[in-house]
Amino acid sequence: MADAALRLTTLAEELLGAPLPVRIRAWDGSESGPPDAPALIIRNRRALRRLLWKPGELGLARAWVAGEIDVDGDLYVVLDRLAGFLWERGPDSKEAVHPVRDPRMRAAGAELLRIAGPWPPPAPPAEEVRRRSGALHTKRRDKQAISHHYDVGNDFYELVLGPSMVYSCAYWDNGGSGGSSSDDGGEGAGGREFTLEDAQRDKLDLICRKLALVEGRRLLDVGCGWGSMAIHAAREYGVRVTGVTLSREQATYARKRVAEEGLADLIEIRVQDYRDVRDGPYDAISSIGMAEHVGSVRYREYADDLHALLKPGGRLLNHQIARRPEPDEEAYRIDEFIDAYVFPDGELAPLGRTVATLEEAGFEVRDVESIREHYALTLRRWVANLEKHWDRAVRTTSPGRARVWRLYMAASAVSFEHNRIGVNQILAVKTPESGVSGMPRRARVWGA
């Protein structure tokens, strides 16, 4: 008799103390749970062995990447419904249970072992980053982490990001997206659809205006990606740009784009750690989606280095994802799935800590703009691109890698929508001793 789904549902509900918000469809053809709910498909018993070996997020992630679990229905709805049961019940939460001490967990483990089949657990999927050695955020280790994330293949990123090749939150100011983050954008001038490319262009232009870029000035773009910010700043504002990245694939792609745009006399793309940049001072610095890689142990060094590279009166635009503060900041741990499959060693900091560190380095913080809802919409567009080009994405990378990105981006969209994480543009000035910042007196009036 096929009853795996019912046994698993009963077991989960007993442990969680609440009905499962999704339906379970098991490898033996059985189903259990709310008939009108989206289904969590368990294709193979190996998924259970992964959970036994690594309970919680990492075990689930391994099963997802390996294709042993899947979703039938709206992935966003499933992630939202499961978040309270899984991702919000960390080892330090009040509802957390301790497998060794708790008799329910011991009994559940024994039952799950009977359902899961022969031991041992399968090896982790090939897409999982191998354990790193050495201290966090050394130059060598940071370069390895960046390579894992960005050297997936430029063809893959073209499918996901679209023609803009901008891998950070877009700005939907003119897109009619004042409602839910799940909106599909809106219409621009003349009734034309406001696209992801429009929103990314507007984000880049907003940054240029916040930095007061004008012809002849020097801009350092830290973590320049595939060159989009550098190209926009040079083409539209006539500035001279130095872009630095640790990814050779990104640098090669960016240099080709620069040459095709005829901007080689204004833009230099380097494979270089920002800590090794020594040709300041610059009039402005943009750091867009890069500071998440810096790490708490290096963040003051990051702020000091950028401060030293600016001219007096120079501006920094720091565009960075932020997490909610923890009651006990010492208890913060890097997300297991993100660390193992997406951003090795990546860390998020609360907005207040980032602002404080910039101020401690000597910056005057003049403006903070939250664009959290904009990132949720951006991520949904990236997921739609990936799903539209799924077969090509799989051929370009691997089925597991494509699944990593689908889960990562969809889960991130849900997190932004529910204010579990945010993203902010922090505008700071290296204000000279005279106190003349060069900023407009009224906030949000950008320009020279």
Short mmCIF file of C-alpha atoms in Angstrom, two decimals:
data_model
loop_
_atom_site.label_atom_id
_atom_site.label_comp_id
_atom_site.label_asym_id
_atom_site.label_seq_id
_atom_site.Cartn_x
_atom_site.Cartn_y
_atom_site.Cartn_z
CA MET A 1 0.00 0.00 0.00
CA ALA A 2 1.39 3.39 -1.01
CA ASP A 3 1.32 5.55 2.11
CA ALA A 4 4.64 7.44 2.22
CA ALA A 5 2.98 10.85 1.80
CA LEU A 6 0.54 10.28 4.68
CA ARG A 7 3.29 9.01 6.96
CA LEU A 8 5.47 12.02 6.18
CA THR A 9 2.61 14.50 6.62
CA THR A 10 1.63 12.97 9.97
CA LEU A 11 5.24 13.02 11.14
CA ALA A 12 5.80 16.64 10.09
CA GLU A 13 2.57 17.90 11.66
CA GLU A 14 3.30 16.11 14.92
CA LEU A 15 6.73 17.73 15.15
CA LEU A 16 5.65 21.19 14.02
CA GLY A 17 2.43 21.28 16.00
CA ALA A 18 0.41 22.67 13.07
CA PRO A 19 -1.10 21.44 9.81
CA LEU A 20 1.23 21.43 6.83
CA PRO A 21 0.34 24.33 4.50
CA VAL A 22 1.30 22.33 1.38
CA ARG A 23 0.40 19.01 -0.11
CA ILE A 24 2.93 16.15 -0.11
CA ARG A 25 3.31 13.96 -3.21
CA ALA A 26 5.69 11.06 -2.62
CA TRP A 27 7.80 8.82 -4.85
CA ASP A 28 5.36 5.90 -4.39
CA GLY A 29 2.48 7.86 -5.96
CA SER A 30 0.77 8.67 -2.68
CA GLU A 31 -0.50 12.14 -1.79
CA SER A 32 -1.55 13.79 1.45
CA GLY A 33 -2.51 17.26 2.61
CA PRO A 34 -4.87 20.06 1.58
CA PRO A 35 -6.27 19.15 -1.84
CA ASP A 36 -6.26 22.74 -3.12
CA ALA A 37 -2.72 23.56 -1.91
CA PRO A 38 0.43 23.56 -4.06
CA ALA A 39 2.33 20.29 -3.80
CA LEU A 40 5.82 19.56 -2.53
CA ILE A 41 6.98 16.63 -4.62
CA ILE A 42 9.43 14.16 -3.07
CA ARG A 43 10.73 12.26 -6.07
CA ASN A 44 13.17 10.00 -4.27
CA ARG A 45 13.75 8.70 -0.75
CA ARG A 46 17.31 10.01 -0.96
CA ALA A 47 15.88 13.43 -0.09
CA LEU A 48 14.89 12.10 3.33
CA ARG A 49 18.35 10.72 3.95
CA ARG A 50 19.77 14.14 3.18
CA LEU A 51 17.40 15.66 5.76
CA LEU A 52 18.39 13.09 8.36
CA TRP A 53 22.05 13.89 7.82
CA LYS A 54 21.60 17.67 7.61
CA PRO A 55 18.23 18.60 9.19
CA GLY A 56 16.77 21.89 8.04
CA GLU A 57 17.77 24.21 5.27
CA LEU A 58 20.97 22.60 3.99
CA GLY A 59 19.42 19.13 3.72
CA LEU A 60 16.44 20.53 1.84
CA ALA A 61 18.71 22.57 -0.41
CA ARG A 62 20.77 19.53 -1.34
CA ALA A 63 17.64 17.58 -2.20
CA TRP A 64 16.33 20.49 -4.29
CA VAL A 65 19.56 20.99 -6.20
CA ALA A 66 19.78 17.22 -6.88
CA GLY A 67 16.23 17.25 -8.28
CA GLU A 68 14.93 14.93 -5.55
CA ILE A 69 12.29 17.42 -4.44
CA ASP A 70 10.28 19.80 -6.57
CA VAL A 71 7.15 21.93 -6.52
CA ASP A 72 3.88 21.55 -8.40
CA GLY A 73 2.26 24.97 -8.27
CA ASP A 74 3.42 28.49 -7.51
CA LEU A 75 6.97 28.32 -6.15
CA TYR A 76 6.57 31.70 -4.42
CA VAL A 77 3.47 30.49 -2.56
CA VAL A 78 5.23 27.32 -1.42
CA LEU A 79 8.26 29.23 -0.18
CA ASP A 80 6.08 31.73 1.63
CA ARG A 81 4.03 29.02 3.32
CA LEU A 82 7.05 26.97 4.34
CA ALA A 83 9.12 29.90 5.59
CA GLY A 84 7.54 29.91 9.05
CA PHE A 85 8.16 26.18 9.45
CA LEU A 86 11.67 25.96 8.12
CA TRP A 87 13.67 29.13 7.44
CA GLU A 88 12.38 31.01 10.49
CA ARG A 89 13.03 28.20 12.97
CA GLY A 90 16.77 28.50 13.35
CA PRO A 91 18.81 26.65 15.96
CA ASP A 92 18.50 29.59 18.38
CA SER A 93 14.77 30.14 18.05
CA LYS A 94 12.42 29.46 20.95
CA GLU A 95 10.63 26.75 18.95
CA ALA A 96 13.84 24.91 18.05
CA VAL A 97 14.16 21.35 19.28
CA HIS A 98 17.30 19.45 20.11
CA PRO A 99 17.44 16.06 18.36
CA VAL A 100 19.48 14.29 21.04
CA ARG A 101 17.59 15.54 24.10
CA ASP A 102 14.03 15.70 22.76
CA PRO A 103 12.26 12.29 22.80
CA ARG A 104 9.88 13.37 20.03
CA MET A 105 12.79 14.09 17.78
CA ARG A 106 14.43 10.77 18.55
CA ALA A 107 11.21 8.94 17.74
CA ALA A 108 10.67 11.02 14.61
CA GLY A 109 14.23 10.34 13.50
CA ALA A 110 13.71 6.62 13.89
CA GLU A 111 10.47 6.73 11.89
CA LEU A 112 12.05 8.88 9.19
CA LEU A 113 14.95 6.44 9.00
CA ARG A 114 12.54 3.59 8.34
CA ILE A 115 10.88 5.55 5.54
CA ALA A 116 14.13 6.91 4.08
CA GLY A 117 15.69 3.59 3.26
CA PRO A 118 19.32 2.42 3.33
CA TRP A 119 22.06 4.52 4.91
CA PRO A 120 24.41 6.40 4.22
CA PRO A 121 23.23 9.70 2.76
CA PRO A 122 24.20 10.61 -0.83
CA ALA A 123 27.17 12.88 -1.46
CA PRO A 124 26.36 16.60 -1.77
CA PRO A 125 25.56 17.80 -5.29
CA ALA A 126 28.53 18.89 -7.40
CA GLU A 127 27.27 22.49 -7.35
CA GLU A 128 27.95 22.81 -3.62
CA VAL A 129 31.05 24.82 -2.83
CA ARG A 130 33.80 22.77 -1.25
CA ARG A 131 34.89 23.75 2.22
CA ARG A 132 37.32 26.64 2.25
CA SER A 133 40.46 26.82 4.34
CA GLY A 134 42.12 29.82 5.89
CA ALA A 135 40.79 32.96 7.51
CA LEU A 136 37.62 34.65 6.27
CA HIS A 137 37.95 37.41 3.68
CA THR A 138 41.60 37.14 2.82
CA LYS A 139 42.25 38.27 -0.74
CA ARG A 140 42.80 34.69 -1.92
CA ARG A 141 39.66 33.34 -0.28
CA ASP A 142 37.54 36.26 -1.47
CA LYS A 143 38.72 35.66 -5.03
CA GLN A 144 37.69 32.00 -4.79
CA ALA A 145 34.28 32.97 -3.43
CA ILE A 146 33.72 35.53 -6.20
CA SER A 147 34.76 32.99 -8.82
CA HIS A 148 32.23 30.45 -7.50
CA HIS A 149 29.42 32.96 -7.83
CA TYR A 150 30.25 34.98 -10.92
CA ASP A 151 32.23 32.61 -13.11
CA VAL A 152 29.15 30.51 -13.80
CA GLY A 153 29.28 31.65 -17.41
CA ASN A 154 28.41 34.92 -19.08
CA ASP A 155 25.90 33.16 -21.33
CA PHE A 156 23.95 32.05 -18.27
CA TYR A 157 23.85 35.55 -16.81
CA GLU A 158 22.69 36.94 -20.17
CA LEU A 159 19.66 34.64 -20.00
CA VAL A 160 18.80 35.65 -16.44
CA LEU A 161 19.67 39.37 -16.37
CA GLY A 162 18.66 40.27 -19.89
CA PRO A 163 20.33 42.85 -22.14
CA SER A 164 21.15 45.27 -19.31
CA MET A 165 23.54 42.77 -17.67
CA VAL A 166 23.01 44.53 -14.34
CA TYR A 167 23.05 42.19 -11.36
CA SER A 168 21.55 44.42 -8.66
CA CYS A 169 18.19 45.91 -7.74
CA ALA A 170 16.51 47.84 -10.54
CA TYR A 171 14.61 51.09 -9.95
CA TRP A 172 10.97 51.02 -11.02
CA ASP A 173 10.26 54.71 -10.54
CA ASN A 174 8.42 55.20 -13.85
CA GLY A 175 6.98 51.74 -14.16
CA GLY A 176 3.64 52.17 -12.42
CA SER A 177 4.76 49.62 -9.82
CA GLY A 178 3.50 51.40 -6.73
CA GLY A 179 1.37 48.40 -5.75
CA SER A 180 2.34 44.85 -4.91
CA SER A 181 5.88 43.70 -5.59
CA SER A 182 4.37 40.88 -7.63
CA ASP A 183 3.10 43.38 -10.23
CA ASP A 184 4.50 42.86 -13.70
CA GLY A 185 5.84 46.39 -13.92
CA GLY A 186 3.67 48.87 -15.80
CA GLU A 187 3.64 51.26 -18.69
CA GLY A 188 6.15 53.94 -19.50
CA ALA A 189 5.88 56.97 -21.73
CA GLY A 190 3.45 56.61 -24.61
CA GLY A 191 1.92 53.42 -23.22
CA ARG A 192 5.03 51.36 -23.90
CA GLU A 193 5.73 48.53 -21.45
CA PHE A 194 8.26 49.55 -18.81
CA THR A 195 10.85 46.78 -19.02
CA LEU A 196 13.53 45.43 -16.74
CA GLU A 197 16.07 47.13 -18.98
CA ASP A 198 14.28 50.48 -18.49
CA ALA A 199 14.33 50.00 -14.71
CA GLN A 200 18.02 49.10 -14.68
CA ARG A 201 18.87 52.11 -16.82
CA ASP A 202 16.94 54.33 -14.41
CA LYS A 203 18.83 52.82 -11.45
CA LEU A 204 22.20 53.51 -13.07
CA ASP A 205 21.14 57.04 -13.95
CA LEU A 206 19.88 57.68 -10.42
CA ILE A 207 23.28 56.67 -9.06
CA CYS A 208 25.06 58.94 -11.52
CA ARG A 209 22.89 61.86 -10.44
CA LYS A 210 23.40 61.14 -6.75
CA LEU A 211 27.15 61.14 -7.37
CA ALA A 212 26.89 64.45 -9.28
CA LEU A 213 28.85 63.07 -12.22
CA VAL A 214 29.88 65.54 -14.91
CA GLU A 215 32.29 65.38 -17.82
CA GLY A 216 35.94 65.09 -16.86
CA ARG A 217 35.44 63.66 -13.38
CA ARG A 218 36.89 60.31 -12.25
CA LEU A 219 34.67 57.49 -11.06
CA LEU A 220 35.81 54.27 -9.36
CA ASP A 221 33.25 51.48 -9.77
CA VAL A 222 34.01 48.86 -7.12
CA GLY A 223 32.72 45.44 -8.14
CA CYS A 224 32.02 46.61 -11.68
CA GLY A 225 30.39 43.39 -12.87
CA TRP A 226 29.89 43.24 -16.61
CA GLY A 227 30.57 46.95 -17.04
CA SER A 228 27.05 48.39 -17.16
CA MET A 229 27.57 51.18 -14.63
CA ALA A 230 30.92 52.15 -16.15
CA ILE A 231 29.44 52.29 -19.65
CA HIS A 232 26.40 54.31 -18.59
CA ALA A 233 28.48 56.82 -16.63
CA ALA A 234 31.01 57.31 -19.43
CA ARG A 235 28.49 57.41 -22.28
CA GLU A 236 25.86 59.62 -20.62
CA TYR A 237 28.01 61.81 -18.36
CA GLY A 238 31.46 61.84 -19.98
CA VAL A 239 33.31 60.70 -16.86
CA ARG A 240 36.50 58.65 -16.82
CA VAL A 241 35.81 55.30 -15.14
CA THR A 242 37.98 52.67 -13.50
CA GLY A 243 36.06 49.46 -12.90
CA VAL A 244 37.48 46.67 -10.72
CA THR A 245 36.28 43.08 -10.35
CA LEU A 246 37.76 39.82 -9.08
CA SER A 247 36.04 37.82 -11.83
CA ARG A 248 38.06 37.29 -14.99
CA GLU A 249 34.93 36.25 -16.90
CA GLN A 250 33.23 39.51 -15.97
CA ALA A 251 36.28 41.57 -16.91
CA THR A 252 36.59 39.92 -20.32
CA TYR A 253 32.92 40.52 -21.05
CA ALA A 254 33.03 44.12 -19.78
CA ARG A 255 36.09 45.00 -21.88
CA LYS A 256 34.39 43.66 -25.00
CA ARG A 257 31.29 45.77 -24.31
CA VAL A 258 33.42 48.86 -23.69
CA ALA A 259 35.22 48.38 -27.00
CA GLU A 260 31.94 47.87 -28.87
CA GLU A 261 30.58 51.10 -27.36
CA GLY A 262 33.71 52.98 -28.48
CA LEU A 263 34.46 54.01 -24.88
CA ALA A 264 37.92 52.51 -24.41
CA ASP A 265 39.44 55.98 -24.01
CA LEU A 266 37.17 56.64 -21.00
CA ILE A 267 36.90 53.25 -19.29
CA GLU A 268 39.50 50.90 -17.82
CA ILE A 269 38.37 47.50 -16.52
CA ARG A 270 40.76 45.75 -14.13
CA VAL A 271 40.88 42.35 -12.46
CA GLN A 272 41.84 43.80 -9.11
CA ASP A 273 40.89 43.70 -5.45
CA TYR A 274 39.56 47.06 -4.26
CA ARG A 275 42.14 46.89 -1.47
CA ASP A 276 44.87 47.12 -4.11
CA VAL A 277 43.59 50.27 -5.85
CA ARG A 278 46.23 52.96 -5.33
CA ASP A 279 45.64 55.52 -8.08
CA GLY A 280 43.28 57.87 -6.27
CA PRO A 281 42.00 60.33 -5.56
CA TYR A 282 38.65 59.87 -7.33
CA ASP A 283 35.78 62.33 -7.54
CA ALA A 284 33.22 59.62 -6.88
CA ILE A 285 32.94 55.93 -6.01
CA SER A 286 30.05 53.58 -6.78
CA SER A 287 29.78 50.27 -4.94
CA ILE A 288 26.68 48.50 -6.20
CA GLY A 289 25.85 45.11 -4.70
CA MET A 290 29.47 44.50 -3.78
CA ALA A 291 29.69 45.25 -0.05
CA GLU A 292 27.78 42.04 0.81
CA HIS A 293 30.99 40.19 -0.06
CA VAL A 294 33.21 42.27 2.24
CA GLY A 295 32.35 40.62 5.56
CA SER A 296 32.03 42.10 9.03
CA VAL A 297 35.70 41.53 9.85
CA ARG A 298 36.73 43.68 6.86
CA TYR A 299 33.98 46.26 6.67
CA ARG A 300 35.82 49.01 8.52
CA GLU A 301 38.83 48.39 6.26
CA TYR A 302 36.50 48.66 3.24
CA ALA A 303 35.13 51.99 4.48
CA ASP A 304 38.61 53.33 5.30
CA ASP A 305 39.97 52.34 1.88
CA LEU A 306 37.13 53.99 -0.03
CA HIS A 307 37.38 57.12 2.11
CA ALA A 308 41.12 57.36 1.36
CA LEU A 309 40.49 56.98 -2.39
CA LEU A 310 38.14 59.98 -2.57
CA LYS A 311 38.99 63.63 -3.02
CA PRO A 312 37.76 66.01 -0.31
CA GLY A 313 34.12 66.58 -1.19
CA GLY A 314 33.97 63.33 -3.13
CA ARG A 315 30.87 61.15 -2.92
CA LEU A 316 30.33 57.43 -2.26
CA LEU A 317 27.17 55.62 -3.34
CA ASN A 318 26.96 52.35 -1.41
CA HIS A 319 24.12 50.14 -2.72
CA GLN A 320 23.82 47.19 -0.33
CA ILE A 321 21.44 44.49 0.91
CA ALA A 322 20.70 44.65 4.64
CA ARG A 323 19.25 42.16 7.11
CA ARG A 324 17.09 42.83 10.12
CA PRO A 325 19.00 43.30 13.39
CA GLU A 326 19.31 40.25 15.65
CA PRO A 327 18.37 40.44 19.35
CA ASP A 328 21.83 39.00 19.93
CA GLU A 329 24.13 40.05 17.09
CA GLU A 330 26.73 37.50 18.18
CA ALA A 331 24.24 34.77 17.28
CA TYR A 332 24.07 35.81 13.61
CA ARG A 333 25.07 33.03 11.24
CA ILE A 334 25.46 33.05 7.47
CA ASP A 335 22.52 31.41 5.70
CA GLU A 336 23.47 27.76 5.03
CA PHE A 337 21.98 27.49 1.54
CA ILE A 338 23.38 30.83 0.39
CA ASP A 339 26.81 30.03 1.83
CA ALA A 340 26.99 26.57 0.27
CA TYR A 341 25.56 27.30 -3.17
CA VAL A 342 25.35 31.02 -3.97
CA PHE A 343 27.54 33.54 -2.09
CA PRO A 344 30.26 31.68 -0.18
CA ASP A 345 31.29 33.74 2.86
CA GLY A 346 28.73 36.42 2.03
CA GLU A 347 27.42 38.36 5.03
CA LEU A 348 24.58 40.80 5.51
CA ALA A 349 24.68 43.57 8.09
CA PRO A 350 21.89 45.71 9.53
CA LEU A 351 21.56 49.12 7.92
CA GLY A 352 22.44 50.91 11.15
CA ARG A 353 25.72 49.08 11.50
CA THR A 354 26.71 49.93 7.92
CA VAL A 355 25.91 53.63 8.38
CA ALA A 356 27.81 53.71 11.67
CA THR A 357 30.90 52.11 10.12
CA LEU A 358 30.92 54.59 7.24
CA GLU A 359 30.68 57.44 9.72
CA GLU A 360 33.47 55.98 11.86
CA ALA A 361 35.66 55.97 8.74
CA GLY A 362 35.09 59.70 8.32
CA PHE A 363 32.17 59.84 5.89
CA GLU A 364 29.23 62.15 6.36
CA VAL A 365 26.12 60.13 5.48
CA ARG A 366 23.74 62.48 3.67
CA ASP A 367 20.96 60.23 2.40
CA VAL A 368 19.63 56.71 2.80
CA GLU A 369 17.01 55.46 0.35
CA SER A 370 15.32 52.10 0.87
CA ILE A 371 14.33 50.38 -2.37
CA ARG A 372 13.31 47.04 -0.84
CA GLU A 373 10.12 46.55 -2.87
CA HIS A 374 12.04 47.31 -6.06
CA TYR A 375 14.29 44.29 -5.47
CA ALA A 376 11.36 41.93 -5.05
CA LEU A 377 10.05 42.98 -8.45
CA THR A 378 13.53 42.75 -10.01
CA LEU A 379 14.01 39.21 -8.71
CA ARG A 380 10.65 38.10 -10.05
CA ARG A 381 11.70 39.36 -13.47
CA TRP A 382 14.97 37.43 -13.25
CA VAL A 383 13.12 34.25 -12.25
CA ALA A 384 10.75 34.74 -15.19
CA ASN A 385 13.74 35.10 -17.52
CA LEU A 386 15.30 31.92 -16.15
CA GLU A 387 12.08 29.94 -16.46
CA LYS A 388 11.49 31.24 -19.99
CA HIS A 389 14.97 30.10 -21.06
CA TRP A 390 15.17 27.04 -18.79
CA ASP A 391 16.42 24.50 -21.33
CA ARG A 392 19.18 26.84 -22.54
CA ALA A 393 20.15 27.69 -18.97
CA VAL A 394 20.50 24.00 -18.12
CA ARG A 395 22.65 23.40 -21.21
CA THR A 396 24.78 26.44 -20.38
CA THR A 397 25.50 25.37 -16.80
CA SER A 398 23.90 22.26 -15.28
CA PRO A 399 20.43 21.24 -14.08
CA GLY A 400 21.61 21.64 -10.50
CA ARG A 401 23.04 25.12 -11.05
CA ALA A 402 19.85 26.31 -12.73
CA ARG A 403 17.84 24.94 -9.81
CA VAL A 404 20.11 26.76 -7.35
CA TRP A 405 19.40 30.06 -9.04
CA ARG A 406 15.66 29.51 -9.35
CA LEU A 407 15.35 28.73 -5.64
CA TYR A 408 17.75 31.47 -4.54
CA MET A 409 16.07 34.23 -6.53
CA ALA A 410 12.50 33.18 -5.74
CA ALA A 411 13.21 32.81 -2.02
CA SER A 412 14.98 36.18 -2.01
CA ALA A 413 11.97 37.84 -3.67
CA VAL A 414 9.71 36.51 -0.91
CA SER A 415 12.15 37.71 1.75
CA PHE A 416 12.20 41.24 0.31
CA GLU A 417 8.41 41.29 0.02
CA HIS A 418 8.00 40.41 3.68
CA ASN A 419 10.72 42.77 4.99
CA ARG A 420 12.98 39.96 6.15
CA ILE A 421 15.76 41.67 4.22
CA GLY A 422 16.05 45.07 2.56
CA VAL A 423 18.29 47.00 0.19
CA ASN A 424 19.46 50.58 0.58
CA GLN A 425 21.36 53.23 -1.31
CA ILE A 426 23.58 55.13 1.13
CA LEU A 427 25.00 58.40 -0.18
CA ALA A 428 28.02 59.57 1.81
CA VAL A 429 30.46 62.45 1.37
CA LYS A 430 34.09 62.90 2.30
CA THR A 431 33.26 66.28 3.76
CA PRO A 432 36.38 68.48 4.17
CA GLU A 433 37.31 70.28 7.39
CA SER A 434 35.62 73.42 6.10
CA GLY A 435 32.30 71.62 6.41
CA VAL A 436 31.32 72.44 2.83
CA SER A 437 29.84 69.17 1.64
CA GLY A 438 28.89 70.31 -1.87
CA MET A 439 25.47 68.72 -1.34
CA PRO A 440 22.17 70.46 -2.09
CA ARG A 441 20.37 71.79 0.98
CA ARG A 442 17.22 69.89 0.16
CA ALA A 443 17.31 66.11 0.23
CA ARG A 444 16.62 64.26 -3.03
CA VAL A 445 17.68 67.18 -5.23
CA TRP A 446 20.50 65.51 -7.13
CA GLY A 447 23.09 67.14 -9.30
CA ALA A 448 26.42 68.95 -9.31
#
